[in-house]
Amino acid sequence: MVAGSFFLTPGTALRYERHDRKVKQMSKEEELGIGKDRRRVDINEEYYRLAAKDLDAWENKRVKRLPGEHDGVA
């Protein structure tokens, strides 16, 4: 009985170490799927980029509805 415990202890430790290698802590970027090659967003840069767009020249496009779905047209 005692000898069995000495033989099983290293095997059990190896099992938990292998499991610990599979499970790891993730950073917020990894959770969101953001890679290293993505650019950082600067709020001022985004503001000026959007301000430079012509927001008065846009066209309203209707989305195709699913069959049987009410489209809101009277």
PDB file of C-alpha atoms in Angstrom:
ATOM      1  CA  MET A   1       0.000   0.000   0.000  1.00  0.00           C
ATOM      2  CA  VAL A   2       2.778   2.425   0.940  1.00  0.00           C
ATOM      3  CA  ALA A   3       4.873   1.408  -2.060  1.00  0.00           C
ATOM      4  CA  GLY A   4       1.931   2.115  -4.383  1.00  0.00           C
ATOM      5  CA  SER A   5       1.701   5.644  -3.047  1.00  0.00           C
ATOM      6  CA  PHE A   6       5.399   6.235  -3.830  1.00  0.00           C
ATOM      7  CA  PHE A   7       4.921   5.043  -7.423  1.00  0.00           C
ATOM      8  CA  LEU A   8       1.708   6.986  -8.082  1.00  0.00           C
ATOM      9  CA  THR A   9       2.840  10.350  -6.669  1.00  0.00           C
ATOM     10  CA  PRO A  10       5.229  11.275  -9.552  1.00  0.00           C
ATOM     11  CA  GLY A  11       2.654  10.178 -12.112  1.00  0.00           C
ATOM     12  CA  THR A  12      -0.025  12.326 -10.528  1.00  0.00           C
ATOM     13  CA  ALA A  13       2.343  15.297 -10.340  1.00  0.00           C
ATOM     14  CA  LEU A  14       3.191  14.869 -14.023  1.00  0.00           C
ATOM     15  CA  ARG A  15      -0.503  14.801 -14.892  1.00  0.00           C
ATOM     16  CA  TYR A  16      -1.209  18.086 -13.115  1.00  0.00           C
ATOM     17  CA  GLU A  17       1.907  19.754 -14.565  1.00  0.00           C
ATOM     18  CA  ARG A  18       0.825  18.800 -18.067  1.00  0.00           C
ATOM     19  CA  HIS A  19      -2.647  20.218 -17.376  1.00  0.00           C
ATOM     20  CA  ASP A  20      -1.120  23.460 -16.065  1.00  0.00           C
ATOM     21  CA  ARG A  21       0.846  23.890 -19.305  1.00  0.00           C
ATOM     22  CA  LYS A  22      -2.383  23.725 -21.315  1.00  0.00           C
ATOM     23  CA  VAL A  23      -4.215  26.230 -19.128  1.00  0.00           C
ATOM     24  CA  LYS A  24      -2.621  29.665 -19.024  1.00  0.00           C
ATOM     25  CA  GLN A  25      -3.454  33.209 -18.039  1.00  0.00           C
ATOM     26  CA  MET A  26      -4.643  35.383 -20.921  1.00  0.00           C
ATOM     27  CA  SER A  27      -4.183  39.100 -21.250  1.00  0.00           C
ATOM     28  CA  LYS A  28      -7.070  41.354 -22.299  1.00  0.00           C
ATOM     29  CA  GLU A  29      -5.673  41.594 -25.863  1.00  0.00           C
ATOM     30  CA  GLU A  30      -5.516  37.815 -26.180  1.00  0.00           C
ATOM     31  CA  GLU A  31      -9.077  37.470 -24.906  1.00  0.00           C
ATOM     32  CA  LEU A  32     -10.340  39.919 -27.493  1.00  0.00           C
ATOM     33  CA  GLY A  33      -8.315  38.338 -30.271  1.00  0.00           C
ATOM     34  CA  ILE A  34      -6.192  41.393 -30.917  1.00  0.00           C
ATOM     35  CA  GLY A  35      -2.885  40.464 -32.492  1.00  0.00           C
ATOM     36  CA  LYS A  36       0.477  42.137 -32.092  1.00  0.00           C
ATOM     37  CA  ASP A  37       0.291  43.619 -35.593  1.00  0.00           C
ATOM     38  CA  ARG A  38      -2.809  45.712 -34.868  1.00  0.00           C
ATOM     39  CA  ARG A  39      -2.411  49.432 -34.533  1.00  0.00           C
ATOM     40  CA  ARG A  40      -3.118  51.207 -31.283  1.00  0.00           C
ATOM     41  CA  VAL A  41      -6.152  53.492 -31.298  1.00  0.00           C
ATOM     42  CA  ASP A  42      -5.598  57.095 -30.337  1.00  0.00           C
ATOM     43  CA  ILE A  43      -8.831  58.971 -29.556  1.00  0.00           C
ATOM     44  CA  ASN A  44      -7.545  62.252 -31.003  1.00  0.00           C
ATOM     45  CA  GLU A  45      -6.410  60.566 -34.206  1.00  0.00           C
ATOM     46  CA  GLU A  46      -9.792  58.863 -34.607  1.00  0.00           C
ATOM     47  CA  TYR A  47     -11.638  62.136 -33.977  1.00  0.00           C
ATOM     48  CA  TYR A  48      -9.717  63.966 -36.690  1.00  0.00           C
ATOM     49  CA  ARG A  49     -10.009  61.028 -39.086  1.00  0.00           C
ATOM     50  CA  LEU A  50     -13.797  60.986 -38.692  1.00  0.00           C
ATOM     51  CA  ALA A  51     -14.031  64.781 -38.802  1.00  0.00           C
ATOM     52  CA  ALA A  52     -12.292  64.769 -42.198  1.00  0.00           C
ATOM     53  CA  LYS A  53     -15.000  62.561 -43.727  1.00  0.00           C
ATOM     54  CA  ASP A  54     -17.869  64.137 -45.641  1.00  0.00           C
ATOM     55  CA  LEU A  55     -20.842  63.151 -43.483  1.00  0.00           C
ATOM     56  CA  ASP A  56     -23.386  65.156 -45.514  1.00  0.00           C
ATOM     57  CA  ALA A  57     -22.987  63.101 -48.712  1.00  0.00           C
ATOM     58  CA  TRP A  58     -24.338  59.725 -47.661  1.00  0.00           C
ATOM     59  CA  GLU A  59     -26.980  57.494 -49.170  1.00  0.00           C
ATOM     60  CA  ASN A  60     -29.610  55.528 -47.271  1.00  0.00           C
ATOM     61  CA  LYS A  61     -29.545  51.867 -48.357  1.00  0.00           C
ATOM     62  CA  ARG A  62     -32.295  49.430 -47.457  1.00  0.00           C
ATOM     63  CA  VAL A  63     -31.323  46.054 -46.096  1.00  0.00           C
ATOM     64  CA  LYS A  64     -32.870  43.049 -47.795  1.00  0.00           C
ATOM     65  CA  ARG A  65     -35.393  41.465 -45.445  1.00  0.00           C
ATOM     66  CA  LEU A  66     -35.851  37.775 -44.806  1.00  0.00           C
ATOM     67  CA  PRO A  67     -38.883  36.113 -46.455  1.00  0.00           C
ATOM     68  CA  GLY A  68     -41.990  36.773 -44.380  1.00  0.00           C
ATOM     69  CA  GLU A  69     -40.331  39.512 -42.290  1.00  0.00           C
ATOM     70  CA  HIS A  70     -42.182  42.840 -42.013  1.00  0.00           C
ATOM     71  CA  ASP A  71     -40.189  45.528 -43.800  1.00  0.00           C
ATOM     72  CA  GLY A  72     -41.895  48.569 -42.231  1.00  0.00           C
ATOM     73  CA  VAL A  73     -43.171  50.008 -45.530  1.00  0.00           C
ATOM     74  CA  ALA A  74     -46.847  50.956 -45.421  1.00  0.00           C
TER      75      ALA A  74
END
